[in-house]
Short mmCIF file of C-alpha atoms in Angstrom, two decimals:
data_model
loop_
_atom_site.label_atom_id
_atom_site.label_comp_id
_atom_site.label_asym_id
_atom_site.label_seq_id
_atom_site.Cartn_x
_atom_site.Cartn_y
_atom_site.Cartn_z
CA UNK A 170 27.05 37.32 152.30
CA UNK A 171 24.13 39.20 150.35
CA UNK A 172 22.85 42.28 152.21
CA UNK A 173 20.49 43.01 148.95
CA UNK A 174 17.12 44.82 150.39
CA UNK A 175 13.99 42.15 150.12
CA UNK A 176 10.54 43.06 151.19
CA UNK A 177 10.00 39.34 153.41
CA UNK A 178 6.67 40.25 155.38
CA UNK A 179 3.50 41.75 154.84
CA UNK A 180 0.95 42.84 157.40
CA UNK A 181 -2.53 43.92 156.25
CA UNK A 182 -5.05 44.68 159.17
CA UNK A 183 -8.88 44.22 158.75
CA UNK A 184 -9.56 47.60 156.80
CA UNK A 185 -12.43 50.17 156.44
CA UNK A 186 -15.09 50.85 158.65
CA UNK A 187 -13.57 49.26 161.26
CA UNK A 188 -14.64 50.84 164.57
CA UNK A 189 -13.33 51.01 168.23
CA UNK A 190 -9.53 50.40 167.68
CA UNK A 191 -7.32 53.57 168.07
CA UNK A 192 -4.17 53.74 165.01
CA UNK A 193 -1.37 52.57 167.27
CA UNK A 194 -3.12 49.22 167.72
CA UNK A 195 -3.64 48.79 164.16
CA UNK A 196 0.28 49.46 163.71
CA UNK A 197 1.00 46.96 166.59
CA UNK A 198 -0.79 44.29 164.66
CA UNK A 199 0.39 45.20 161.45
CA UNK A 200 3.56 44.73 162.48
CA UNK A 201 2.84 41.25 164.51
CA UNK A 202 0.77 40.25 161.23
CA UNK A 203 3.90 41.13 158.92
CA UNK A 204 6.46 38.92 161.22
CA UNK A 205 3.95 36.08 161.09
CA UNK A 206 3.48 36.30 157.49
CA UNK A 207 7.55 35.89 156.81
CA UNK A 208 7.14 33.45 159.72
CA UNK A 209 10.05 35.20 162.11
CA UNK A 210 9.79 35.80 166.11
CA UNK A 211 8.59 39.06 166.19
CA UNK A 212 11.38 40.06 168.70
CA UNK A 213 13.98 39.60 165.91
CA UNK A 214 12.71 42.68 164.68
CA UNK A 215 15.62 44.89 164.92
CA UNK A 216 14.57 48.08 163.49
CA UNK A 217 11.29 50.04 163.28
CA UNK A 218 10.45 52.75 161.12
CA UNK A 219 6.27 54.56 161.55
CA UNK A 220 4.79 57.06 159.54
CA UNK A 221 1.23 58.32 161.33
CA UNK A 222 -1.80 59.47 159.17
CA UNK A 223 -3.93 61.99 159.96
CA UNK A 224 -4.98 60.89 163.55
CA UNK A 225 -1.10 61.27 164.42
CA UNK A 226 -0.49 59.08 167.33
CA UNK A 227 1.54 56.59 165.73
CA UNK A 228 5.07 57.26 166.91
CA UNK A 229 8.01 56.07 168.93
CA UNK A 230 5.74 54.11 171.65
CA UNK A 231 5.20 51.39 169.10
CA UNK A 232 8.42 49.79 170.26
CA UNK A 233 6.84 49.53 173.70
CA UNK A 234 3.23 48.28 172.34
CA UNK A 235 5.54 45.46 170.61
CA UNK A 236 7.96 44.86 173.44
CA UNK A 237 10.88 45.60 170.98
CA UNK A 238 13.53 45.67 173.63
CA UNK A 239 16.66 45.53 171.36
CA UNK A 240 15.86 48.24 168.22
CA UNK A 241 19.17 49.24 166.17
CA UNK A 242 16.43 51.67 164.52
CA UNK A 243 13.94 53.44 165.75
CA UNK A 244 12.34 56.82 163.62
CA UNK A 245 9.11 58.33 162.93
CA UNK A 246 9.05 59.18 159.13
CA UNK A 247 7.17 62.00 157.64
CA UNK A 248 6.84 63.14 154.07
CA UNK A 249 2.97 62.02 154.25
CA UNK A 250 1.55 59.82 151.13
CA UNK A 251 5.28 59.48 149.52
CA UNK A 252 6.13 57.95 153.23
CA UNK A 253 5.41 54.15 152.74
CA UNK A 254 7.92 54.27 149.97
CA UNK A 255 10.32 56.58 151.99
CA UNK A 256 10.46 54.30 155.05
CA UNK A 257 11.29 51.39 152.44
CA UNK A 258 14.35 53.18 151.12
CA UNK A 259 15.78 54.19 154.64
CA UNK A 260 15.03 50.41 155.80
CA UNK A 261 17.34 49.17 152.90
CA UNK A 262 19.98 51.26 153.04
CA UNK A 263 20.16 50.17 156.80
CA UNK A 264 19.74 46.57 155.92
CA UNK A 265 22.37 47.02 153.18
CA UNK A 266 24.91 48.84 155.57
CA UNK A 267 24.25 46.46 158.52
CA UNK A 268 22.83 48.41 160.82
CA UNK A 269 19.94 46.25 161.25
CA UNK A 270 18.84 42.86 159.48
CA UNK A 271 15.17 43.31 160.05
CA UNK A 272 13.33 46.38 159.88
CA UNK A 273 9.84 46.81 160.16
CA UNK A 274 8.18 50.03 158.26
CA UNK A 275 4.61 50.19 159.38
CA UNK A 276 1.27 53.23 158.56
CA UNK A 277 -1.67 53.12 160.42
CA UNK A 278 -4.74 55.40 160.60
CA UNK A 279 -7.97 55.47 162.38
CA UNK A 280 -9.22 58.83 161.08
CA UNK A 281 -13.17 57.28 160.98
CA UNK A 282 -15.41 57.70 163.42
CA UNK A 283 -18.50 55.29 164.29
CA UNK A 284 -21.41 57.48 163.32
CA UNK A 285 -19.73 60.73 162.36
CA UNK A 286 -20.96 62.67 159.78
CA UNK A 287 -18.59 60.67 157.41
CA UNK A 288 -14.99 60.08 156.41
CA UNK A 289 -14.35 63.33 154.31
CA UNK A 290 -15.55 65.70 157.26
CA UNK A 291 -13.26 64.07 159.81
CA UNK A 292 -10.46 64.85 157.43
CA UNK A 293 -11.22 68.25 156.81
CA UNK A 294 -12.05 69.16 160.38
CA UNK A 295 -8.74 67.68 161.33
CA UNK A 296 -6.72 69.92 159.41
CA UNK A 297 -9.06 73.22 160.32
CA UNK A 298 -6.60 75.80 162.16
CA UNK A 299 -8.46 79.23 162.76
CA UNK A 300 -4.83 81.53 162.52
CA UNK A 301 -2.77 82.25 160.68
CA UNK A 302 -1.91 81.16 156.70
CA UNK A 303 -3.42 78.02 157.25
CA UNK A 304 -6.68 79.80 158.81
CA UNK A 305 -6.67 82.36 155.91
CA UNK A 306 -6.93 79.64 153.56
CA UNK A 307 -9.37 77.35 155.68
CA UNK A 308 -11.40 81.21 155.42
CA UNK A 309 -10.95 81.34 152.16
CA UNK A 310 -13.31 77.92 151.89
CA UNK A 311 -9.95 75.77 151.23
CA UNK A 312 -10.41 73.47 154.27
CA UNK A 313 -9.43 69.97 152.30
CA UNK A 314 -6.96 68.28 150.13
CA UNK A 315 -9.97 67.69 148.10
CA UNK A 316 -9.91 71.26 147.06
CA UNK A 317 -6.30 71.88 146.41
CA UNK A 318 -6.32 68.64 144.11
CA UNK A 319 -9.21 69.86 142.27
CA UNK A 320 -7.25 73.52 141.93
CA UNK A 321 -4.15 71.09 140.46
CA UNK A 322 -6.43 68.96 138.41
CA UNK A 323 -8.14 71.91 136.55
CA UNK A 324 -4.99 73.80 135.50
CA UNK A 325 -4.15 70.03 134.11
CA UNK A 326 -7.45 70.57 132.34
CA UNK A 327 -6.47 74.24 131.23
CA UNK A 328 -3.29 73.50 130.09
CA UNK A 329 -3.59 70.14 128.35
CA UNK A 330 -7.46 69.62 127.46
CA UNK A 331 -7.81 66.95 129.63
CA UNK A 332 -11.64 66.15 130.49
CA UNK A 333 -13.59 64.53 133.37
CA UNK A 334 -14.86 61.75 131.52
CA UNK A 335 -11.20 60.65 130.80
CA UNK A 336 -10.68 60.66 134.36
CA UNK A 337 -13.53 58.86 134.78
CA UNK A 338 -12.30 56.22 132.84
CA UNK A 339 -9.56 55.51 135.66
CA UNK A 340 -12.27 55.47 138.11
CA UNK A 341 -13.61 52.71 136.28
CA UNK A 342 -10.48 50.65 135.33
CA UNK A 343 -9.67 50.38 138.88
CA UNK A 344 -13.16 49.27 139.98
CA UNK A 345 -13.07 46.61 137.60
CA UNK A 346 -9.84 45.67 139.68
CA UNK A 347 -10.99 45.74 142.67
CA UNK A 348 -14.32 43.14 141.82
CA UNK A 349 -11.46 40.65 141.81
CA UNK A 350 -10.20 41.89 145.25
CA UNK A 351 -11.19 40.53 148.25
CA UNK A 352 -9.51 43.30 150.37
CA UNK A 353 -11.25 46.16 148.74
CA UNK A 354 -13.86 48.15 150.17
CA UNK A 355 -16.03 48.74 147.12
CA UNK A 356 -16.21 46.06 144.56
CA UNK A 357 -19.08 46.94 142.69
CA UNK A 358 -18.54 47.85 138.75
CA UNK A 359 -19.07 51.50 138.17
CA UNK A 360 -19.25 53.06 134.06
CA UNK A 361 -18.20 56.51 133.17
CA UNK A 362 -22.05 57.48 133.34
CA UNK A 363 -21.65 56.31 136.86
CA UNK A 364 -18.53 58.39 137.16
CA UNK A 365 -20.20 61.39 135.81
CA UNK A 366 -23.37 61.16 137.83
CA UNK A 367 -21.89 61.13 140.76
CA UNK A 368 -22.06 64.00 142.83
CA UNK A 369 -20.17 67.04 142.84
CA UNK A 370 -17.41 67.03 145.58
CA UNK A 371 -15.42 70.08 144.50
CA UNK A 372 -15.17 70.73 140.52
CA UNK A 373 -13.84 69.42 138.32
CA UNK A 374 -13.81 66.14 140.68
CA UNK A 375 -16.87 64.16 141.20
CA UNK A 376 -17.29 62.02 144.36
CA UNK A 377 -15.80 58.75 142.54
CA UNK A 378 -12.47 60.93 141.46
CA UNK A 379 -12.01 61.00 144.87
CA UNK A 380 -10.17 57.98 147.71
CA UNK A 381 -11.79 56.26 150.36
CA UNK A 382 -10.93 57.05 154.02
CA UNK A 383 -9.97 53.94 156.04
CA UNK A 384 -9.32 53.07 159.30
CA UNK A 385 -6.56 49.96 159.46
CA UNK A 386 -2.88 49.35 159.15
CA UNK A 387 -0.15 47.71 157.32
CA UNK A 388 3.34 46.50 157.77
CA UNK A 389 6.44 45.44 155.66
CA UNK A 390 9.69 44.02 156.65
CA UNK A 391 12.69 44.81 154.96
CA UNK A 392 15.22 42.44 155.22
CA UNK A 393 18.91 41.37 153.26
CA UNK A 394 18.85 38.78 150.71
CA UNK A 395 20.15 36.01 152.81
CA UNK A 396 18.60 36.35 155.68
CA UNK A 397 15.38 36.36 153.60
CA UNK A 398 16.17 32.87 152.30
CA UNK A 399 14.26 30.33 153.87
CA UNK A 400 11.49 32.23 155.79
CA UNK A 401 7.78 31.88 155.00
CA UNK A 402 7.54 33.89 151.63
CA UNK A 403 8.59 34.33 148.76
CA UNK A 404 11.65 37.23 148.82
CA UNK A 405 10.51 40.81 146.55
CA UNK A 406 13.58 42.45 145.77
CA UNK A 407 13.86 46.10 145.99
CA UNK A 408 15.88 46.86 142.93
CA UNK A 409 15.97 50.50 142.67
CA UNK A 410 14.42 53.65 144.55
CA UNK A 411 14.04 57.59 144.64
CA UNK A 412 12.32 60.42 145.59
CA UNK A 413 11.38 64.03 144.71
CA UNK A 414 10.20 66.67 146.44
CA UNK A 415 9.74 69.92 143.70
CA UNK A 416 9.14 73.10 146.15
CA UNK A 417 6.77 74.53 143.69
CA UNK A 418 7.21 78.10 143.66
CA UNK A 419 3.47 79.71 143.78
CA UNK A 420 3.80 81.83 141.46
CA UNK A 421 3.91 82.71 137.51
CA UNK A 422 5.60 79.78 135.55
CA UNK A 423 5.00 77.46 138.27
CA UNK A 424 4.56 73.59 137.41
CA UNK A 425 2.01 73.13 140.36
CA UNK A 426 -0.45 70.99 138.64
CA UNK A 427 1.03 70.40 135.42
CA UNK A 428 4.58 68.08 136.51
CA UNK A 429 4.72 66.03 139.40
CA UNK A 430 7.66 64.71 141.26
CA UNK A 431 7.04 61.17 139.54
CA UNK A 432 9.78 63.22 137.01
CA UNK A 433 12.40 63.01 138.81
CA UNK A 434 11.89 60.22 141.47
CA UNK A 435 10.94 57.80 138.56
CA UNK A 436 13.99 58.40 136.78
CA UNK A 437 16.59 58.31 139.97
CA UNK A 438 14.57 54.74 141.02
CA UNK A 439 14.58 52.93 137.22
CA UNK A 440 18.39 54.02 136.63
CA UNK A 441 19.26 52.75 140.04
CA UNK A 442 17.56 49.30 139.17
CA UNK A 443 19.09 49.48 135.32
CA UNK A 444 15.60 49.19 133.33
CA UNK A 445 13.62 52.05 131.69
CA UNK A 446 10.01 52.68 132.07
CA UNK A 447 8.83 50.01 129.40
CA UNK A 448 10.12 47.14 131.34
CA UNK A 449 7.45 47.74 134.37
CA UNK A 450 4.90 45.35 134.25
CA UNK A 451 3.13 46.46 137.07
CA UNK A 452 2.63 50.16 138.06
CA UNK A 453 0.49 51.04 141.70
CA UNK A 454 0.23 54.42 141.38
CA UNK A 455 -0.78 56.77 144.13
CA UNK A 456 -4.43 57.59 143.67
CA UNK A 457 -5.57 59.86 146.19
CA UNK A 458 -7.91 60.83 143.35
CA UNK A 459 -8.22 60.09 139.31
CA UNK A 460 -6.09 62.75 138.52
CA UNK A 461 -3.25 61.95 140.67
CA UNK A 462 -3.01 58.41 138.62
CA UNK A 463 -3.33 60.60 135.55
CA UNK A 464 -0.20 62.69 136.51
CA UNK A 465 1.68 60.27 137.75
CA UNK A 466 1.79 57.89 134.37
CA UNK A 467 2.66 61.14 132.36
CA UNK A 468 5.70 62.17 134.67
CA UNK A 469 6.69 58.11 134.48
CA UNK A 470 6.74 58.47 131.28
CA UNK A 471 4.08 55.70 130.21
CA UNK A 472 2.97 58.21 127.84
CA UNK A 473 3.84 61.81 126.72
CA UNK A 474 3.33 64.77 129.01
CA UNK A 475 -0.15 66.10 128.13
CA UNK A 476 -1.43 62.79 126.80
CA UNK A 477 -2.85 61.56 129.78
CA UNK A 478 -5.96 61.99 129.45
CA UNK A 479 -6.31 60.21 125.70
CA UNK A 480 -3.96 57.17 127.19
CA UNK A 481 -6.06 56.46 130.02
CA UNK A 482 -9.43 56.84 127.69
CA UNK A 483 -7.74 54.37 124.98
CA UNK A 484 -8.78 51.51 127.13
CA UNK A 485 -5.10 50.57 128.04
CA UNK A 486 -6.14 50.55 131.80
CA UNK A 487 -7.91 47.70 133.97
CA UNK A 488 -8.39 44.00 133.77
CA UNK A 489 -8.81 43.59 130.15
CA UNK A 490 -5.98 46.29 128.88
CA UNK A 491 -2.26 46.27 128.11
CA UNK A 492 -0.27 48.16 131.07
CA UNK A 493 -1.56 46.57 134.54
CA UNK A 494 -2.06 49.73 137.18
CA UNK A 495 -3.13 50.01 140.66
CA UNK A 496 -4.56 46.12 139.93
CA UNK A 497 -6.11 45.84 143.53
CA UNK A 498 -8.51 48.84 142.88
CA UNK A 499 -6.12 51.17 144.32
CA UNK A 500 -7.25 54.15 147.24
CA UNK A 501 -10.06 55.02 144.91
CA UNK A 502 -11.99 51.38 145.65
CA UNK A 503 -9.52 49.40 147.38
CA UNK A 504 -8.32 50.99 150.63
CA UNK A 505 -6.55 53.50 151.83
CA UNK A 506 -3.45 53.57 153.89
CA UNK A 507 -1.53 56.60 152.13
CA UNK A 508 1.45 54.81 150.38
CA UNK A 509 1.08 51.64 151.47
CA UNK A 510 -1.63 50.78 149.57
CA UNK A 511 0.24 51.20 146.45
CA UNK A 512 2.91 49.51 148.24
CA UNK A 513 0.86 46.66 149.74
CA UNK A 514 -0.30 45.82 146.31
CA UNK A 515 2.71 45.68 144.78
CA UNK A 516 4.15 43.07 146.69
CA UNK A 517 1.28 41.32 146.54
CA UNK A 518 1.80 41.08 142.61
CA UNK A 519 5.51 40.63 143.02
CA UNK A 520 4.68 37.54 145.01
CA UNK A 521 2.57 36.27 142.24
CA UNK A 522 -0.12 36.33 144.83
CA UNK A 523 -2.74 38.33 143.23
CA UNK A 524 -4.97 35.01 142.66
CA UNK A 525 -8.13 36.40 140.07
CA UNK A 526 -6.43 40.17 140.22
CA UNK A 527 -2.56 38.68 139.32
CA UNK A 528 -1.11 40.31 136.14
CA UNK A 529 0.12 38.33 133.53
CA UNK A 530 3.85 39.63 134.25
CA UNK A 531 5.15 40.67 137.29
CA UNK A 532 9.49 40.71 136.68
CA UNK A 533 9.19 44.43 137.43
CA UNK A 534 6.66 46.61 139.73
CA UNK A 535 6.61 49.47 140.24
CA UNK A 536 5.57 51.60 143.64
CA UNK A 537 4.48 55.53 143.22
CA UNK A 538 4.03 57.53 146.31
CA UNK A 539 2.61 61.01 146.24
CA UNK A 540 2.17 63.18 149.39
CA UNK A 541 1.35 66.60 150.41
CA UNK A 542 -0.30 68.55 147.42
CA UNK A 543 1.99 67.24 145.01
CA UNK A 544 5.13 68.45 147.15
CA UNK A 545 6.38 64.66 148.06
CA UNK A 546 7.30 61.81 146.21
CA UNK A 547 8.66 58.86 146.14
CA UNK A 548 9.43 55.85 143.69
CA UNK A 549 10.30 51.69 144.21
CA UNK A 550 11.39 48.98 141.94
CA UNK A 551 10.23 45.49 143.38
CA UNK A 552 10.54 42.54 141.57
CA UNK A 553 10.80 38.85 142.49
CA UNK A 554 13.94 38.55 140.89
CA UNK A 555 17.43 39.36 142.54
CA UNK A 556 19.50 41.60 140.27
CA UNK B 1120 -20.05 81.46 150.81
CA UNK B 1121 -19.38 84.46 153.71
CA UNK B 1122 -15.60 83.92 153.95
CA UNK B 1123 -14.75 82.51 157.53
CA UNK B 1124 -13.29 83.70 160.70
CA UNK B 1125 -8.91 84.04 160.48
CA UNK B 1126 -7.20 85.65 163.58
CA UNK B 1127 -4.12 86.75 163.07
CA UNK B 1128 -0.43 85.47 164.46
CA UNK B 1129 2.94 86.94 164.47
CA UNK B 1130 3.43 85.93 161.21
CA UNK B 1131 0.44 87.35 159.69
CA UNK B 1132 0.08 90.72 161.80
CA UNK B 1133 1.49 92.75 159.13
CA UNK B 1134 -0.76 91.41 156.16
CA UNK B 1135 -3.75 91.60 158.13
CA UNK B 1136 -2.94 95.33 159.01
CA UNK B 1137 -3.08 95.55 155.38
CA UNK B 1138 -6.37 94.17 154.71
CA UNK B 1139 -7.97 96.27 157.23
CA UNK B 1140 -6.34 99.18 155.37
CA UNK B 1141 -7.86 97.70 151.90
CA UNK B 1142 -4.02 96.62 150.76
CA UNK B 1143 -3.26 93.06 149.74
CA UNK B 1144 0.39 92.85 150.89
CA UNK B 1145 2.95 90.45 149.15
CA UNK B 1146 6.52 90.33 149.73
CA UNK B 1147 8.97 91.83 147.85
CA UNK B 1148 13.28 90.67 148.02
CA UNK B 1149 15.77 93.12 149.20
CA UNK B 1150 18.29 91.59 147.31
CA UNK B 1151 16.79 90.85 143.99
CA UNK B 1152 13.65 92.78 143.87
CA UNK B 1153 11.32 89.92 142.93
CA UNK B 1154 7.93 89.49 144.54
CA UNK B 1155 6.66 86.41 146.28
CA UNK B 1156 3.27 85.31 147.85
CA UNK B 1157 2.28 87.13 151.56
CA UNK B 1158 3.46 83.65 153.37
CA UNK B 1159 6.91 83.09 151.60
CA UNK B 1160 9.51 83.06 153.80
CA UNK B 1161 12.74 83.72 151.43
CA UNK B 1162 12.55 84.87 147.85
CA UNK B 1163 11.50 82.08 145.29
CA UNK B 1164 14.14 83.52 142.70
CA UNK B 1165 17.63 84.15 145.01
CA UNK B 1166 16.84 82.40 148.16
CA UNK B 1167 17.22 85.37 150.17
CA UNK B 1168 15.07 85.64 153.71
CA UNK B 1169 15.31 89.49 153.56
CA UNK B 1170 12.11 90.53 152.22
CA UNK B 1171 9.92 93.36 152.82
CA UNK B 1172 6.16 93.92 152.28
CA UNK B 1173 4.75 95.73 149.41
CA UNK B 1174 1.31 96.71 148.15
CA UNK B 1175 0.35 94.65 145.42
CA UNK B 1176 -2.11 96.37 142.50
CA UNK B 1177 -4.58 93.73 143.64
CA UNK B 1178 -5.68 92.82 139.73
CA UNK B 1179 -4.32 89.68 138.16
CA UNK B 1180 -6.29 86.64 136.21
CA UNK B 1181 -7.24 83.28 136.78
CA UNK B 1182 -5.37 80.46 137.02
CA UNK B 1183 -7.23 77.56 138.44
CA UNK B 1184 -10.59 77.43 139.54
CA UNK B 1185 -12.76 75.03 141.42
CA UNK B 1186 -16.36 74.75 142.38
CA UNK B 1187 -16.67 73.70 145.94
CA UNK B 1188 -20.04 71.72 146.88
CA UNK B 1189 -20.62 71.72 150.80
CA UNK B 1190 -23.50 70.42 152.96
CA UNK B 1191 -26.20 72.58 153.36
CA UNK B 1192 -25.38 75.69 151.43
CA UNK B 1193 -24.71 77.18 147.88
CA UNK B 1194 -21.56 76.07 145.60
CA UNK B 1195 -18.71 78.73 146.07
CA UNK B 1196 -15.77 79.40 144.04
CA UNK B 1197 -12.21 79.21 145.24
CA UNK B 1198 -9.44 79.94 142.71
CA UNK B 1199 -5.19 80.60 142.46
CA UNK B 1200 -5.31 84.16 141.30
CA UNK B 1201 -2.17 85.25 139.74
CA UNK B 1202 -1.25 88.63 140.58
CA UNK B 1203 0.13 91.14 137.87
CA UNK B 1204 3.01 90.94 140.18
CA UNK B 1205 3.58 87.25 139.35
CA UNK B 1206 2.96 85.79 142.85
CA UNK B 1207 -0.15 83.30 143.51
CA UNK B 1208 -2.96 83.72 145.55
CA UNK B 1209 -5.52 81.40 146.78
CA UNK B 1210 -8.84 83.24 147.65
CA UNK B 1211 -12.73 83.07 146.89
CA UNK B 1212 -14.15 84.53 143.69
CA UNK B 1213 -17.31 86.54 144.05
CA UNK B 1214 -19.75 87.65 142.45
CA UNK B 1215 -20.17 85.66 139.34
CA UNK B 1216 -21.66 82.77 138.56
CA UNK B 1217 -19.81 79.42 138.93
CA UNK B 1218 -20.27 78.52 135.24
CA UNK B 1219 -19.07 82.14 134.25
CA UNK B 1220 -15.51 81.65 135.16
CA UNK B 1221 -12.48 80.32 133.23
CA UNK B 1222 -8.84 80.60 132.94
CA UNK B 1223 -7.44 83.63 132.33
CA UNK B 1224 -10.26 85.44 133.50
CA UNK B 1225 -9.23 88.98 134.51
CA UNK B 1226 -10.18 89.72 138.72
CA UNK B 1227 -9.82 92.77 141.08
CA UNK B 1228 -9.24 92.33 145.02
CA UNK B 1229 -11.77 92.93 147.06
CA UNK B 1230 -12.10 92.35 150.99
CA UNK B 1231 -14.46 91.08 153.01
CA UNK B 1232 -15.08 91.88 157.10
CA UNK B 1233 -16.19 88.89 158.90
CA UNK B 1234 -17.74 90.30 162.32
CA UNK B 1235 -14.90 88.65 164.77
CA UNK B 1236 -12.09 88.29 162.66
CA UNK B 1237 -9.64 89.89 159.99
CA UNK B 1238 -10.70 91.17 156.82
CA UNK B 1239 -9.99 88.63 154.48
CA UNK B 1240 -9.08 89.17 150.53
CA UNK B 1241 -11.54 87.61 147.83
CA UNK B 1242 -11.59 88.51 144.09
CA UNK B 1243 -14.28 89.68 141.98
CA UNK B 1244 -14.34 90.36 137.87
CA UNK B 1245 -12.56 92.91 137.05
CA UNK B 1246 -14.97 95.47 135.10
#
């Protein structure tokens, strides 16, 4: 009996400015799509893990929305952008232990409202509190993640000399990938000049440093290698995983902005997989901002700490580069489904189903999730090959 | 941009009593003496939950900053200020042109008192 964990199904709903549907509706559809993709009946799902986004309304009720009546595992998972990777980890352990056989992991969100002032505004307003410490932060003018990540990025710039132009190379490279991705929301090529002339959001971030906001849902099915044999899709083996939660001290000598959780979750996952970072063929990195991708590249060891700026500006990224990073366009250009953005593209790449954007080698695919204000991190190592 | 309105809750009552008096209160560990940020619930050095309030000197340096651009108003500066006692606080940086803010800049606390809300700390260049 081979209970080694694999991803056997992937469901991606219509994505982007899709109005008139709730997040629970997107979540249910994503799970149904994943079951159909795997070639199983929905009622065969015996584990369900959910992660809710900013609208906060995807949870345990999804069981009844799906008519699942024999679940052996059901829970909400919340570590923000690291949750997709975390759900897969918990699902893998449930499958390995025999607790469950087919675990659906799903994220959905619907923050965009028709004719609203814009997605960014919806995100900002949702987090606003007029009281207490959170209220003080907002009253001080810090009322969206944009500003906190801008403060992190500025610290990196101050310490290592990273520049806005260097960050621009990440946006440009990912848009070039997105141009080859039919699922991507933004496919028009851009230049570093376009990045530099896009409007300021929160300096040092221009508009083109910031992720999209999307309505939609994504689900994956985790099962055992044995159960996946003979299903509709090639199995994607989950070879290693890790998490990190740095718990930054907000005071002198803090590493906030300088070192992310990838520095710990990466080695944990690589060790479990029995490989090194040099073995990674494809990296799907959480990129809520260009800077997040940059610091992740450093902390995984694709380049030395502090050298991320020159590294990304040196032409390694993009379809013509030597390192396949965010091959679908990432959250900057394809769609923003928290950690499901890098995970979904990683599954596509590991299956070899990337079409025009398929990376030349896919033996080892790294998935990076990042949540909160760099507070939570998850890593997965996926492969088309069993150990 | 003027600071926004914030109301106190149980966790922030003493802090806002402090801002009303013109004091920036931070936490001090009863066990090891280390200072921590006002919102800390345990000492970052020894993890003790036994924290008292103490008034910071109100001076520090800019660790990081962002110029925030919003619709319908001029850009404004927010930053992370490292107090001389070591904790970081996040606040607006005022009375300085955005392009003149720099890392390591010395700043001093002041308090803005919007009508209908608590007094909010801001920082301006230390003269």
